[in-house]
């Protein structure tokens, strides 16, 4: 009966071919781009509803792998800054962000309409890329009984200490009461502290070691390794993040939570998954409340409000993540006034110029672009205060067609990583975790932090591979000595 019911459901709701879906989304994006280029923008209420419906439909239909978490999570991060604009359906004069600079622009219906139309085009591109990956990238499967090399205790402890050191050294020195979060944007960019090379290196090390722990045989080794990584994560999160009013570690915490749910030598049955969710969910709720409260306290004059009340206030205000759209608002004003100067790819060339990490550049005398106002997060400073939505850079460089093309590429990249994820593979799981760890930085702060995260991951990849080979060699040598002694 259950099988017949599932078959009948599939007959009524057949699975749409991913290639056809990808082309449909992309061509829809092309048509809307042509219309936008001709001066058309969707009405604000229609635009915000269409954006929300498109996000829900894409989230429901995307089935890159089992489970599909990365693709759907990135869709959520893309849509989240727009979520407060749903109030426009009920409140005509709603402003998603209220300060002296942003309020007049946020109340301009034509600017919001342009911003929403470009947002829909980007979402169509992101969805087209995800479905393209499902169509052309083969899904990777686990190999039962496959040997998974892992680190020995000495190497594990050494790399964990290095990860903790990188995280601590990259932490800010101010406390929650030191000042307003938004007043620090230019200072942070000038000092080069935001998403520094050390922080992304620490994230990559923690992800690598947690995957190593998850792939250890169930028993004492796995328990000790997991406990060590979680202890470091708790120390960093509590002492060097929450107590200092920071919440940049949310990506790393998300990555560890997802890896705990999905990675392991054996496929988890339903009871195991429920048990894992039961452990992760309470921690996730507490962390979410704390980080929401920090967001509210950092933008208010009082730091003594109850945590739960501050968290609720943050949600009611739309969340500080709505500030990510201030750059979109700035470029919409520029575009509407006909004053926009397209950069024609200069930003992406700047990425290449700034690839060498700052310490290495200083060591070899290499000149990087050190002007903080050239960073996309401060193009429209002081209106914009650091956030960068994924559509901002491609629009400023190539216009609306760049938004469609670049977001399609992003979707294809994300989908490829999801399709290649295997719960019993260190390489696939590590890359999967790295994307989660850097997800907030990428979709809310721009491409360069994500690129730095990938560079750090590549360094950790090689270091881990070398350490594993040395651990395996030491293990074989020990066995040979034991055999010779007997």
Coordinates of C-alpha atoms in Angstrom, one line a residue:
X1 CA 0.0 0.0 0.0
X2 CA 2.8 2.5 0.9
X3 CA 4.7 1.6 -2.2
X4 CA 1.6 2.0 -4.4
X5 CA 0.9 5.4 -2.7
X6 CA 4.4 6.6 -3.5
X7 CA 4.2 5.5 -7.1
X8 CA 0.8 7.2 -7.6
X9 CA 2.2 10.4 -6.1
X10 CA 5.1 10.3 -8.5
X11 CA 2.7 9.7 -11.4
X12 CA 0.6 12.8 -10.4
X13 CA 3.7 14.9 -9.6
X14 CA 6.4 13.7 -11.9
X15 CA 10.0 14.8 -11.2
X16 CA 10.8 17.7 -13.6
X17 CA 14.1 17.0 -15.4
X18 CA 16.8 19.1 -13.8
X19 CA 18.3 20.2 -17.2
X20 CA 14.9 21.5 -18.3
X21 CA 14.4 23.3 -15.0
X22 CA 17.8 24.9 -15.2
X23 CA 17.2 26.2 -18.8
X24 CA 13.7 27.4 -17.8
X25 CA 15.1 29.4 -14.8
X26 CA 18.0 30.8 -16.9
X27 CA 15.8 31.9 -19.8
X28 CA 13.3 33.4 -17.4
X29 CA 16.3 35.4 -15.9
X30 CA 17.3 36.5 -19.4
X31 CA 13.8 37.7 -20.2
X32 CA 13.5 39.6 -16.9
X33 CA 17.1 41.0 -17.4
X34 CA 16.1 42.3 -20.9
X35 CA 13.0 43.9 -19.4
X36 CA 15.0 45.5 -16.6
X37 CA 17.6 46.8 -19.0
X38 CA 14.7 48.5 -20.9
X39 CA 13.6 50.3 -17.8
X40 CA 11.1 47.8 -16.4
X41 CA 10.9 46.9 -12.7
X42 CA 8.3 44.8 -10.9
X43 CA 5.9 46.6 -8.5
X44 CA 7.3 46.4 -4.9
X45 CA 4.4 44.2 -3.5
X46 CA 4.5 41.9 -6.6
X47 CA 8.3 41.8 -6.5
X48 CA 8.6 40.8 -2.8
X49 CA 5.9 38.2 -3.1
X50 CA 7.4 36.7 -6.3
X51 CA 10.9 36.6 -4.6
X52 CA 9.5 34.8 -1.6
X53 CA 7.5 32.3 -3.7
X54 CA 10.6 31.7 -6.0
X55 CA 12.7 31.0 -2.9
X56 CA 10.2 28.6 -1.4
X57 CA 9.7 26.7 -4.7
X58 CA 13.5 26.4 -5.4
X59 CA 14.1 25.2 -1.8
X60 CA 11.4 22.6 -2.2
X61 CA 12.5 21.3 -5.6
X62 CA 16.3 21.3 -5.2
X63 CA 17.4 17.7 -4.6
X64 CA 21.1 17.7 -5.3
X65 CA 21.9 14.8 -3.0
X66 CA 20.7 13.1 0.1
X67 CA 20.3 15.1 2.3
X68 CA 20.3 18.4 0.3
X69 CA 21.6 20.9 2.9
X70 CA 24.2 23.1 1.3
X71 CA 22.1 24.2 -1.7
X72 CA 19.1 25.0 0.4
X73 CA 21.2 26.7 3.0
X74 CA 22.8 29.0 0.5
X75 CA 19.3 29.8 -1.0
X76 CA 18.3 30.8 2.6
X77 CA 21.3 33.1 3.0
X78 CA 20.5 34.7 -0.3
X79 CA 16.9 35.4 0.6
X80 CA 17.3 36.2 4.3
X81 CA 18.3 39.9 3.8
X82 CA 15.1 40.4 1.7
X83 CA 12.9 38.8 4.3
X84 CA 12.0 42.0 6.1
X85 CA 10.7 43.5 2.9
X86 CA 7.7 41.1 3.2
X87 CA 6.3 43.8 5.5
X88 CA 5.7 45.9 2.3
X89 CA 2.7 43.6 1.5
X90 CA 0.9 45.1 4.6
X91 CA 2.7 48.4 5.3
X92 CA 3.0 50.7 2.3
X93 CA 5.6 53.1 3.9
X94 CA 7.8 50.4 5.4
X95 CA 11.6 51.0 5.5
X96 CA 13.8 47.9 5.9
X97 CA 16.5 50.0 7.5
X98 CA 16.1 53.2 9.4
X99 CA 18.9 55.7 9.9
X100 CA 19.4 59.3 8.7
X101 CA 21.1 58.2 5.5
X102 CA 19.1 55.1 4.5
X103 CA 15.6 56.1 5.5
X104 CA 14.8 58.4 2.5
X105 CA 16.1 55.8 0.1
X106 CA 14.4 52.9 1.8
X107 CA 11.1 54.7 1.4
X108 CA 11.6 55.3 -2.3
X109 CA 9.3 52.8 -4.0
X110 CA 11.1 52.9 -7.3
X111 CA 14.5 52.0 -5.7
X112 CA 13.0 49.1 -3.8
X113 CA 11.3 47.9 -7.0
X114 CA 14.7 47.9 -8.8
X115 CA 16.4 46.2 -5.9
X116 CA 13.7 43.4 -5.8
X117 CA 13.8 42.9 -9.5
X118 CA 17.6 42.5 -9.6
X119 CA 17.2 40.2 -6.5
X120 CA 14.8 37.9 -8.4
X121 CA 17.1 37.8 -11.4
X122 CA 20.0 36.7 -9.1
X123 CA 17.8 34.1 -7.5
X124 CA 16.8 32.7 -10.9
X125 CA 20.5 32.4 -11.8
X126 CA 21.4 30.7 -8.5
X127 CA 18.6 28.2 -9.0
X128 CA 19.6 27.6 -12.6
X129 CA 23.2 26.8 -11.5
X130 CA 22.0 24.4 -8.8
X131 CA 19.8 22.5 -11.2
X132 CA 22.6 22.5 -13.8
X133 CA 24.8 20.8 -11.3
X134 CA 22.1 18.2 -10.7
X135 CA 21.9 17.6 -14.4
X136 CA 25.6 17.4 -15.3
X137 CA 27.6 16.5 -12.2
X138 CA 27.4 12.8 -11.2
X139 CA 26.5 12.2 -7.6
X140 CA 29.2 10.7 -5.6
X141 CA 28.4 7.5 -3.6
X142 CA 30.0 5.9 -0.5
X143 CA 32.1 2.8 -0.9
X144 CA 31.3 0.4 2.0
X145 CA 34.3 -0.9 4.0
X146 CA 36.7 1.6 2.4
X147 CA 39.8 2.3 4.5
X148 CA 39.8 6.0 5.6
X149 CA 43.3 7.2 6.6
X150 CA 43.3 9.5 9.6
X151 CA 45.7 11.4 11.8
X152 CA 47.6 10.0 14.7
X153 CA 47.2 11.5 18.2
X154 CA 50.4 13.6 18.1
X155 CA 49.5 15.2 14.7
X156 CA 45.9 15.7 15.7
X157 CA 46.9 17.6 18.9
X158 CA 49.5 19.7 17.1
X159 CA 47.0 20.7 14.3
X160 CA 44.3 21.4 16.9
X161 CA 46.6 23.7 18.8
X162 CA 47.5 25.5 15.6
X163 CA 43.8 26.0 14.9
X164 CA 43.1 27.4 18.3
X165 CA 46.1 29.7 18.1
X166 CA 44.9 31.0 14.7
X167 CA 41.4 31.6 16.0
X168 CA 42.6 33.4 19.2
X169 CA 45.1 35.6 17.3
X170 CA 42.4 36.6 14.8
X171 CA 39.9 37.6 17.5
X172 CA 39.1 41.3 18.2
X173 CA 40.3 42.9 21.4
X174 CA 37.2 45.0 22.2
X175 CA 34.3 44.0 24.4
X176 CA 30.6 44.2 23.8
X177 CA 30.4 47.5 25.6
X178 CA 33.2 49.1 23.6
X179 CA 31.0 50.7 21.0
X180 CA 28.5 50.4 18.3
X181 CA 28.9 47.6 15.8
X182 CA 28.2 49.8 12.8
X183 CA 30.7 52.5 13.7
X184 CA 33.6 50.0 13.4
X185 CA 33.1 49.1 9.7
X186 CA 35.6 51.5 8.3
X187 CA 38.1 51.0 11.1
X188 CA 38.0 47.2 10.7
X189 CA 38.5 47.5 6.9
X190 CA 41.4 50.0 7.4
X191 CA 43.1 47.7 9.9
X192 CA 42.6 44.6 7.7
X193 CA 41.0 42.8 10.6
X194 CA 37.8 41.6 9.0
X195 CA 37.9 37.9 8.0
X196 CA 41.7 37.9 8.3
X197 CA 43.9 35.1 6.9
X198 CA 44.4 33.7 10.4
X199 CA 40.6 33.3 11.1
X200 CA 39.9 31.4 7.8
X201 CA 42.9 29.3 8.5
X202 CA 41.6 28.4 11.9
X203 CA 38.2 27.6 10.5
X204 CA 39.7 25.3 7.9
X205 CA 41.8 23.5 10.6
X206 CA 38.8 23.0 12.9
X207 CA 36.7 21.6 10.0
X208 CA 39.4 19.3 8.9
X209 CA 40.0 17.9 12.4
X210 CA 36.3 17.4 13.1
X211 CA 35.8 15.5 9.9
X212 CA 38.8 13.4 10.9
X213 CA 37.1 12.7 14.3
X214 CA 33.8 11.8 12.7
X215 CA 35.5 9.3 10.4
X216 CA 37.4 7.6 13.2
X217 CA 36.0 4.2 14.3
X218 CA 33.2 4.5 16.8
X219 CA 34.7 4.2 20.3
X220 CA 37.4 5.8 22.4
X221 CA 39.4 7.4 19.5
X222 CA 36.3 9.1 18.0
X223 CA 35.0 10.2 21.4
X224 CA 38.3 11.8 22.5
X225 CA 38.9 13.5 19.1
X226 CA 35.4 14.9 19.0
X227 CA 35.6 16.1 22.6
X228 CA 38.9 17.9 21.9
X229 CA 37.6 19.7 18.9
X230 CA 34.3 20.7 20.6
X231 CA 36.2 21.9 23.7
X232 CA 38.3 24.2 21.5
X233 CA 35.2 25.4 19.7
X234 CA 33.4 26.1 23.0
X235 CA 36.4 28.0 24.3
X236 CA 36.7 30.1 21.2
X237 CA 32.9 30.7 20.9
X238 CA 32.4 31.7 24.5
X239 CA 35.6 33.5 25.5
X240 CA 36.7 35.0 22.2
X241 CA 33.4 35.5 20.5
X242 CA 30.3 35.9 22.7
X243 CA 32.0 37.6 25.6
X244 CA 33.6 40.1 23.2
X245 CA 30.3 40.8 21.4
X246 CA 31.4 39.0 18.2
X247 CA 29.4 36.4 16.2
X248 CA 31.6 35.8 13.2
X249 CA 31.9 32.1 14.3
X250 CA 28.4 31.4 13.3
X251 CA 29.6 29.8 10.0
X252 CA 32.0 27.6 11.8
X253 CA 29.4 26.5 14.3
X254 CA 27.0 25.7 11.4
X255 CA 29.6 23.7 9.7
X256 CA 30.4 21.6 12.7
X257 CA 26.7 21.0 13.4
X258 CA 26.1 19.9 9.8
X259 CA 29.1 17.6 9.8
X260 CA 28.0 16.0 13.0
X261 CA 24.6 15.2 11.5
X262 CA 25.9 13.9 8.1
X263 CA 29.4 12.6 8.3
X264 CA 30.3 9.1 9.5
X265 CA 31.7 5.7 8.4
X266 CA 28.2 4.1 8.4
X267 CA 24.9 5.4 7.1
X268 CA 22.8 6.6 10.0
X269 CA 19.4 5.1 10.5
X270 CA 16.4 7.2 11.5
X271 CA 16.9 6.6 15.2
X272 CA 20.5 7.7 15.0
X273 CA 19.6 10.8 13.1
X274 CA 16.8 11.7 15.6
X275 CA 19.4 11.2 18.4
X276 CA 21.9 13.5 16.7
X277 CA 19.3 16.1 16.0
X278 CA 18.2 15.9 19.7
X279 CA 21.8 16.8 20.6
X280 CA 22.3 19.6 18.0
X281 CA 18.9 21.3 18.2
X282 CA 19.2 22.7 21.8
X283 CA 22.7 24.0 21.3
X284 CA 21.6 25.6 18.0
X285 CA 18.7 27.3 19.7
X286 CA 20.9 28.7 22.5
X287 CA 23.5 29.9 20.0
X288 CA 20.9 31.5 17.8
X289 CA 19.4 33.4 20.8
X290 CA 22.8 34.6 21.9
X291 CA 23.9 35.8 18.5
X292 CA 20.5 37.6 17.9
X293 CA 20.9 39.3 21.3
X294 CA 24.5 40.3 20.4
X295 CA 23.2 41.9 17.2
X296 CA 20.7 44.0 19.1
X297 CA 23.0 44.9 22.0
X298 CA 25.8 46.0 19.6
X299 CA 23.5 48.5 17.9
X300 CA 21.9 49.9 21.1
X301 CA 23.0 52.2 23.8
X302 CA 22.2 49.6 26.5
X303 CA 24.1 46.4 27.1
X304 CA 22.0 45.3 30.1
X305 CA 18.8 44.1 28.3
X306 CA 17.7 40.5 28.9
X307 CA 19.1 38.2 26.3
X308 CA 15.8 36.7 25.2
X309 CA 14.2 40.2 25.0
X310 CA 17.2 41.5 23.0
X311 CA 16.9 38.5 20.6
X312 CA 13.2 39.1 20.1
X313 CA 13.8 42.8 19.4
X314 CA 16.4 41.8 16.8
X315 CA 14.0 39.6 15.0
X316 CA 11.2 42.3 15.2
X317 CA 13.6 44.9 13.8
X318 CA 14.3 42.6 10.8
X319 CA 17.8 41.6 12.0
X320 CA 21.1 43.3 11.3
X321 CA 21.4 41.0 8.3
X322 CA 19.1 43.4 6.5
X323 CA 22.0 45.8 6.4
X324 CA 23.5 43.6 3.7
X325 CA 21.0 45.2 1.3
X326 CA 22.3 48.8 1.9
X327 CA 24.8 48.3 -0.9
X328 CA 22.0 47.1 -3.2
X329 CA 20.1 50.3 -2.2
X330 CA 23.1 52.4 -3.0
X331 CA 23.7 50.9 -6.5
X332 CA 19.9 51.1 -7.2
X333 CA 20.0 54.9 -6.5
X334 CA 23.1 55.2 -8.7
X335 CA 21.4 53.2 -11.5
X336 CA 18.2 55.1 -11.3
X337 CA 20.0 58.5 -11.5
X338 CA 22.0 57.3 -14.5
X339 CA 25.2 58.0 -12.6
X340 CA 26.5 54.4 -12.4
X341 CA 29.9 53.7 -13.8
X342 CA 30.3 50.1 -14.5
X343 CA 33.7 48.6 -13.5
X344 CA 33.9 46.1 -16.4
X345 CA 35.6 43.4 -14.3
X346 CA 38.0 45.6 -12.4
X347 CA 36.8 44.2 -9.1
X348 CA 37.5 40.6 -10.1
X349 CA 41.0 41.7 -11.3
X350 CA 41.4 43.3 -7.9
X351 CA 40.6 39.9 -6.3
X352 CA 43.6 38.4 -8.2
X353 CA 45.8 41.3 -7.1
X354 CA 44.9 40.8 -3.5
X355 CA 45.3 37.0 -3.4
X356 CA 48.7 36.9 -1.6
X357 CA 48.0 37.1 2.2
X358 CA 49.0 40.3 3.8
X359 CA 52.0 38.9 5.8
X360 CA 53.4 37.2 2.7
X361 CA 52.9 40.4 0.6
X362 CA 54.7 42.5 3.2
X363 CA 57.5 39.9 3.4
X364 CA 58.2 39.9 -0.4
X365 CA 57.5 43.6 -0.9
X366 CA 54.3 42.9 -3.0
X367 CA 51.9 45.9 -3.2
X368 CA 48.3 45.1 -2.5
X369 CA 45.3 47.4 -2.8
X370 CA 45.2 48.9 0.7
X371 CA 42.5 51.5 0.1
X372 CA 39.6 50.4 2.4
X373 CA 37.0 52.3 0.4
X374 CA 37.8 50.2 -2.7
X375 CA 36.4 47.2 -1.0
X376 CA 32.8 46.3 -2.2
X377 CA 31.6 46.4 1.4
X378 CA 32.3 50.1 1.5
X379 CA 31.6 51.3 -2.0
X380 CA 28.6 53.4 -0.7
X381 CA 30.0 54.3 2.7
X382 CA 28.6 55.7 5.0
X383 CA 25.3 54.5 3.6
X384 CA 26.7 51.0 3.3
X385 CA 28.4 49.6 6.4
X386 CA 30.3 46.5 5.4
X387 CA 27.7 44.0 4.0
X388 CA 27.8 42.7 0.5
X389 CA 24.9 40.8 -1.1
X390 CA 25.9 38.4 -3.9
X391 CA 24.3 40.6 -6.6
X392 CA 26.2 43.8 -5.8
X393 CA 29.6 43.0 -7.3
X394 CA 28.4 41.5 -10.6
X395 CA 25.8 44.3 -11.1
X396 CA 28.4 47.1 -10.4
X397 CA 30.8 45.4 -12.8
X398 CA 28.6 44.0 -15.7
X399 CA 25.1 45.2 -15.0
X400 CA 22.0 43.0 -14.7
X401 CA 23.4 40.4 -17.2
X402 CA 26.4 40.0 -14.9
X403 CA 24.1 39.2 -12.0
X404 CA 22.5 36.4 -13.9
X405 CA 25.7 34.9 -15.2
X406 CA 27.7 35.2 -12.0
X407 CA 24.9 33.8 -9.8
X408 CA 24.5 30.9 -12.2
X409 CA 28.2 30.1 -11.8
X410 CA 27.8 30.3 -8.0
X411 CA 24.9 27.9 -8.1
X412 CA 26.9 25.5 -10.3
X413 CA 29.8 25.6 -7.9
X414 CA 27.6 25.0 -4.8
X415 CA 25.8 22.2 -6.5
X416 CA 29.0 20.5 -7.6
X417 CA 30.3 20.5 -4.0
X418 CA 27.0 19.1 -2.8
X419 CA 27.0 16.4 -5.5
X420 CA 30.5 15.3 -4.6
X421 CA 29.9 15.1 -0.9
X422 CA 30.2 11.6 0.6
X423 CA 29.7 11.0 4.3
X424 CA 32.6 8.5 4.5
X425 CA 35.1 10.6 2.5
X426 CA 37.4 13.0 4.2
X427 CA 38.0 15.1 1.1
X428 CA 34.4 15.5 0.1
X429 CA 33.3 16.1 3.7
X430 CA 36.1 18.6 4.3
X431 CA 35.1 20.7 1.3
X432 CA 31.5 20.4 2.2
X433 CA 32.3 21.8 5.7
X434 CA 34.5 24.5 4.3
X435 CA 31.6 25.9 2.2
X436 CA 29.3 25.9 5.3
X437 CA 32.0 27.6 7.4
X438 CA 32.5 30.4 4.9
X439 CA 28.9 30.6 3.8
X440 CA 27.9 33.7 5.8
X441 CA 31.1 35.6 4.8
X442 CA 30.5 34.8 1.1
X443 CA 26.9 35.7 0.8
X444 CA 26.8 38.5 3.3
X445 CA 30.3 40.0 3.1
X446 CA 31.5 39.4 -0.4
X447 CA 33.6 37.1 -2.6
X448 CA 37.1 37.9 -1.2
X449 CA 36.5 36.5 2.3
X450 CA 35.2 33.3 0.6
X451 CA 38.3 33.2 -1.7
X452 CA 40.5 33.5 1.4
X453 CA 38.6 30.7 3.0
X454 CA 39.2 28.4 -0.1
X455 CA 42.9 29.4 -0.1
X456 CA 43.2 28.5 3.6
X457 CA 41.4 25.2 2.9
X458 CA 43.9 24.3 0.2
X459 CA 46.8 24.9 2.6
X460 CA 45.1 22.8 5.3
X461 CA 44.3 20.1 2.7
X462 CA 48.0 19.7 1.8
X463 CA 49.1 19.9 5.5
X464 CA 46.5 17.3 6.5
X465 CA 47.5 14.9 3.6
X466 CA 51.2 15.1 4.6
X467 CA 50.4 14.6 8.3
X468 CA 48.2 11.6 7.5
X469 CA 50.9 10.0 5.4
X470 CA 53.4 10.5 8.2
X471 CA 50.9 9.1 10.7
X472 CA 50.3 6.0 8.5
X473 CA 54.1 5.6 8.0
X474 CA 54.6 5.7 11.8
X475 CA 51.8 3.2 12.3
X476 CA 53.3 0.8 9.8
X477 CA 56.7 1.2 11.3
X478 CA 55.4 0.5 14.7
X479 CA 53.6 -2.7 13.5
X480 CA 56.8 -3.9 11.8
X481 CA 58.8 -3.4 14.9
X482 CA 56.2 -5.2 17.0
X483 CA 56.3 -8.1 14.5
X484 CA 60.1 -8.2 14.6
X485 CA 60.2 -8.2 18.4
X486 CA 57.8 -11.1 18.6

